[in-house]
Each structure stands twice: as C-alpha cells, then as structure tokens.
Coordinates of C-alpha atoms and ligand atoms in Angstrom, one line a residue:
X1086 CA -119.0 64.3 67.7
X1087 CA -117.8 62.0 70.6
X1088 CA -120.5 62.1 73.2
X1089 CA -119.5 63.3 76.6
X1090 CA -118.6 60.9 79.7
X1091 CA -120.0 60.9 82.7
X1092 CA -119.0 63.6 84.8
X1093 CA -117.9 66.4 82.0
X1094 CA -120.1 69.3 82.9
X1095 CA -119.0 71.1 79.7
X1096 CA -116.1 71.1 76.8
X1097 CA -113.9 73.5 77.5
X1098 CA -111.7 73.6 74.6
X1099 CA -112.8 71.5 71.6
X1100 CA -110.1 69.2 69.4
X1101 CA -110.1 71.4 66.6
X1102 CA -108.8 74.4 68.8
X1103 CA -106.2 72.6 70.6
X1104 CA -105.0 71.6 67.3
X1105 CA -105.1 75.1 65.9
X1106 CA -103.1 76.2 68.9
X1107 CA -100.7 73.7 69.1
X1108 CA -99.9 74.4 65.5
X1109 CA -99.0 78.0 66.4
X1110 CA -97.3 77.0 69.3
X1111 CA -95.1 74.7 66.9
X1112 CA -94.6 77.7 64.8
X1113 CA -93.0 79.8 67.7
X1114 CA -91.0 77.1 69.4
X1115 CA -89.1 76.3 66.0
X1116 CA -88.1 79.9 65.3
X1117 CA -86.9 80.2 68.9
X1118 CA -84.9 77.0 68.7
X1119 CA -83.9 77.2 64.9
X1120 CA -80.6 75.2 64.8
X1121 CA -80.6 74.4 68.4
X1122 CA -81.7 71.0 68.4
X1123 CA -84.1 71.2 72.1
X1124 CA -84.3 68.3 74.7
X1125 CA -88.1 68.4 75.1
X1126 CA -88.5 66.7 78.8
X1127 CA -91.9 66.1 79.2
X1128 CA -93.6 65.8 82.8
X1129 CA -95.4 62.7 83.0
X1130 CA -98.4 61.9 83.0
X1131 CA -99.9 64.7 82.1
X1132 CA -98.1 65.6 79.0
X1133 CA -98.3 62.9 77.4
X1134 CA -100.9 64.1 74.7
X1135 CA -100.0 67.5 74.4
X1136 CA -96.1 67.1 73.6
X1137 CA -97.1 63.7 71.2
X1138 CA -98.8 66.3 69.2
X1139 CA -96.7 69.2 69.7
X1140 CA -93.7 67.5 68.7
X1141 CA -94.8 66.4 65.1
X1142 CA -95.8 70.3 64.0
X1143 CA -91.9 70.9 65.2
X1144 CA -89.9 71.6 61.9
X1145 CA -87.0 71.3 63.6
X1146 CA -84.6 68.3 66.0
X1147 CA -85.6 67.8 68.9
X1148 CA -85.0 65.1 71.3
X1149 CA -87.4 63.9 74.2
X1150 CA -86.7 62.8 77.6
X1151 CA -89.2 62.4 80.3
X1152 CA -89.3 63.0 84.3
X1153 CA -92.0 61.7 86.8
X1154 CA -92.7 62.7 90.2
X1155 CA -94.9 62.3 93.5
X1156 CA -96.4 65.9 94.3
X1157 CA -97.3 65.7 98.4
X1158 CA -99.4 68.6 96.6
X1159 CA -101.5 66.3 95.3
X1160 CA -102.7 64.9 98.5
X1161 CA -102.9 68.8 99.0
X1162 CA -100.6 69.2 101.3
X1163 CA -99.1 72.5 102.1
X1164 CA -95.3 72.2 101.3
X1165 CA -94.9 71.8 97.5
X1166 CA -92.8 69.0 97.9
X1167 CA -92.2 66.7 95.3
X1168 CA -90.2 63.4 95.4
X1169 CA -88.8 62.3 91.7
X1170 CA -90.3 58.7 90.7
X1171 CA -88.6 58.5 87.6
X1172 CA -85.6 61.0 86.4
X1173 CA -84.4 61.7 83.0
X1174 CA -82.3 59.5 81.2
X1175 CA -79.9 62.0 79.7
X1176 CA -77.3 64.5 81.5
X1177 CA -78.8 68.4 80.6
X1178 CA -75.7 70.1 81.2
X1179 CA -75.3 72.4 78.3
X1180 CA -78.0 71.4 76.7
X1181 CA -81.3 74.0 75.6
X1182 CA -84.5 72.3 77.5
X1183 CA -88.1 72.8 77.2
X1184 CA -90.2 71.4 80.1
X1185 CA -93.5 70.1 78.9
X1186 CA -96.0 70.3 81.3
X1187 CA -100.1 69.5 81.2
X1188 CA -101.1 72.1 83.3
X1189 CA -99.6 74.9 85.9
X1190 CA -101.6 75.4 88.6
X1191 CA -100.2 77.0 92.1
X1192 CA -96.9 76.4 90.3
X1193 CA -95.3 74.7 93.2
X1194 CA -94.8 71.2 91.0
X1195 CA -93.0 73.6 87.8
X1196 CA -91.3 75.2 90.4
X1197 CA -89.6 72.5 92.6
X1198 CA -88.5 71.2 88.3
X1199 CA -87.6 74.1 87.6
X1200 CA -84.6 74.7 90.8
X1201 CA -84.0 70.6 90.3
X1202 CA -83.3 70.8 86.5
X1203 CA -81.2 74.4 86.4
X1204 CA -78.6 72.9 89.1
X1205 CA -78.0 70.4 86.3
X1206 CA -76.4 73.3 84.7
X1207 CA -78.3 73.4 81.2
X1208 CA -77.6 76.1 78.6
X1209 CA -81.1 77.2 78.7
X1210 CA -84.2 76.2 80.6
X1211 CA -87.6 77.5 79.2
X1212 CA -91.1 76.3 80.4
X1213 CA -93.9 75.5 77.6
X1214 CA -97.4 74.7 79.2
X1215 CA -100.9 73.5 77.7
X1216 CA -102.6 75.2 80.5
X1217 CA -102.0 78.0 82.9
X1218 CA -104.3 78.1 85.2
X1219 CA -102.8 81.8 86.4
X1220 CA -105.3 82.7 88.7
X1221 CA -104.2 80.3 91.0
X1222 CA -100.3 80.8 91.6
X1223 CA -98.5 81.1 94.1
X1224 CA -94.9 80.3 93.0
X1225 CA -94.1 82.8 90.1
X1226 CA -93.2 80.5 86.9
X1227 CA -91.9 81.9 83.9
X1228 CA -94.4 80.3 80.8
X1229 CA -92.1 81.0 77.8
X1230 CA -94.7 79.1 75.7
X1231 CA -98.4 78.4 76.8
X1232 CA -101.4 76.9 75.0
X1233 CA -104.6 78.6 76.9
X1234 CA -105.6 80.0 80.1
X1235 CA -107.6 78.3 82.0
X1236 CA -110.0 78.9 84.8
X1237 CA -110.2 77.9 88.4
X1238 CA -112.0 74.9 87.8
X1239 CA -111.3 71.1 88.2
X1240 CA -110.1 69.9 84.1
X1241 CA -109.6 66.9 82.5
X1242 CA -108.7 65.1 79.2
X1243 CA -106.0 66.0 76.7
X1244 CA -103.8 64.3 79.3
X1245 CA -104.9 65.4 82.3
X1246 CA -106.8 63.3 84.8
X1247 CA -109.2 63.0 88.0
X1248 CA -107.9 59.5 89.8
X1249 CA -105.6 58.8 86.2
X1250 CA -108.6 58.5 84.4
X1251 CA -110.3 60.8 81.7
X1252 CA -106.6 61.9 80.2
X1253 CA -107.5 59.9 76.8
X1254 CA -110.1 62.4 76.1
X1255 CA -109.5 64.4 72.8
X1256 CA -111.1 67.8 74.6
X1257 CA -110.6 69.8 77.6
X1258 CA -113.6 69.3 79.8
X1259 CA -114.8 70.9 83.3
X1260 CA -115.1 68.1 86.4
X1261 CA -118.5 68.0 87.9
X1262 CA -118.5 69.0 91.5
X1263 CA -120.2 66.0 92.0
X1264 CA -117.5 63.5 91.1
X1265 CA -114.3 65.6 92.4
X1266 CA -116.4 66.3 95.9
X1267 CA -114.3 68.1 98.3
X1268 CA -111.0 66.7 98.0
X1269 CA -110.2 67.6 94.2
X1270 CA -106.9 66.9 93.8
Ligands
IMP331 P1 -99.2 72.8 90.8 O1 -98.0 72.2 91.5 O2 -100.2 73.3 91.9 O3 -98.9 73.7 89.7 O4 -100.0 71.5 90.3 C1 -99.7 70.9 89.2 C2 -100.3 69.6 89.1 O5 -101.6 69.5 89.7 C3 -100.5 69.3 87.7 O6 -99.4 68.8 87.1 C4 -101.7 68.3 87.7 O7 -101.2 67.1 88.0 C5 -102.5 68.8 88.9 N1 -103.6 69.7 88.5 C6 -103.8 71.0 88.8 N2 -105.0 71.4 88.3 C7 -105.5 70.4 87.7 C8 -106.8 70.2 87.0 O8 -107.6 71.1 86.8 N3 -107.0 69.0 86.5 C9 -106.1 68.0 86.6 N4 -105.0 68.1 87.3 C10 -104.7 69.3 87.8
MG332 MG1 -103.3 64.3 88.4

C-alpha cells in the first residue's frame, strides 16, 4: 500500500475500484459504439489518467483527440467562461464523440464544450465522466457514461489536481481544509 501524501485526509476510492469500474464502463461504451469507431476527445489535464486506462479495456476503434482550456471558473469567477488553450486537431463534423472529462462539478466547464463542440456539427455528442460531483450543478449536463459520484468535497489524484499537483496519484483522495484554505479552486 502507497502511503498517503501530505494533505490526503482520506482515500476516497481505492485503485482496485477505479479499475473495477472502469472496466464496466469499458464494457458499456463498446456496446454502445459497436462498429462506430468513437473520437474520444479528452479534456486535459484532468483526464489524462482516466481515459489512458479507459481506452485499453475498449474492445473496439477508437481514436483520441484532446482539447485544453482556461476556466475564469477556476479563479472562481461567476461567468463560466472558458477561453480554449489548445483545440482539437481533427474536424468532428459527422463524426460520433465522447468527451472525456476528470470531473463535473457546477457543469459550467462541460457545458461551455459541450455548445462549442455540437456547432461543429458532429453525428453524435455524448459525455463520459470519472466523477460527477451532482450535488453541485448548476448547468444541467447530460452524463451518458459516469464512473462514481462524488461528494461536495475538494478531490484529487487519478488526474485531478490542487495547484497541478497530486494528479499522479493512483487513488481518489479528499483535500485537507488546511491546504485548499478558502480559495479551493
Ligand atoms: P465545473 O466547470 O464547475 O464543472 O468545473 C470543472 C473543473 O473544476 C474540473 O474540470 C476541475 O478542473 C475543477 N474541479 C472541480 N471540482 C474539483 C475537485 O474536487 N478537485 C479538483 N478539481 C476540481
Ligand atoms: Mg484543476
């Protein structure tokens, strides 16, 4: 057993449980896209580790792409605003696209994709998540495929970071109060 870092109050899901999931998850999106051949565009950063895994249980072709972007939500502000950093590399337009995402939290990131990638005109646009942190929405997203609810409470690891760091961690763990303070995201 890897020994906690500084700052994880508590492991909220354990490897062996993501892997379990992801496995199922692999199971459902291969009988949905049987034949279809999927552009998987994964949201960096925070996908990084969930779709790397999700992707090799896939018994079917897929192809991966990957979009970046600057959430003014992050510096909390009230807008949902997002600015693209770094767009995809292939044209969507008739194509069948899953959006990776880390985590869904008020939604307003998924959201803001979501209305940017359907005016590229793709055949189909579904939404698979690691974490839906539903409590917290405010913008109504459509989660075709999720890993786990999660709780209102600051997470990291699997991907997903405080200040980019902690997203190497095989786990899911809860933030101390203590390190994320008042200004959490
Ligand atoms: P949303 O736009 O409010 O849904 O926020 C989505 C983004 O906020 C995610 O892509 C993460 O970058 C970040 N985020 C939300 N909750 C957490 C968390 O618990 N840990 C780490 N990042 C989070
Ligand atoms: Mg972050």
């Amino acid at each position: 057993m890897n020994d906690k870092p500084n700052g994880i109050v508590e492991v909220l899901i354990d490897r062996e449980t993501i892997g379990q999931r992801i496995v199922e998850l692999a199971r459902e999106i291969s009988t949905a896209y049987r034949e279809r051949a999927p552009l998987m565009v994964g949201v960096l950063k925070g996908c990084v580790l969930f779709m790397s895994d999700l992707v090799r249980e896939l018994d079917i072709p897929v192809e991966m792409d990957f979009i970046s972007l600057m959430s003014y939500a992050d510096m909390r502000g009230p807008s949902g605003a997002a600015r693209i950093t770094k767009d995809l590399d292939c044209v969507i337009e008739g194509r069948d696209v899953i959006l990776v995402e880390g985590i869904i939290d008020t939604g307003m990131t998924a959201g803001y994709l979501l209305r940017n990638l359907e005016a590229r005109r793709p055949r189909s646009l579904r939404v698979c998540a690691f974490l839906d942190k539903e409590v917290r929405r405010i913008v109504r997203i459509p989660i075709a495929f999720r890993g786990f609810k999660a709780p209102d409470r600051f997470l990291v690891g699997y991907g997903l970071d405080f200040r980019q760091l902690y997203r190497n961690l095989p786990y899911v763990g809860v933030l101390s109060d203590e390190i994320t303070g008042l200004n959490r995201r």
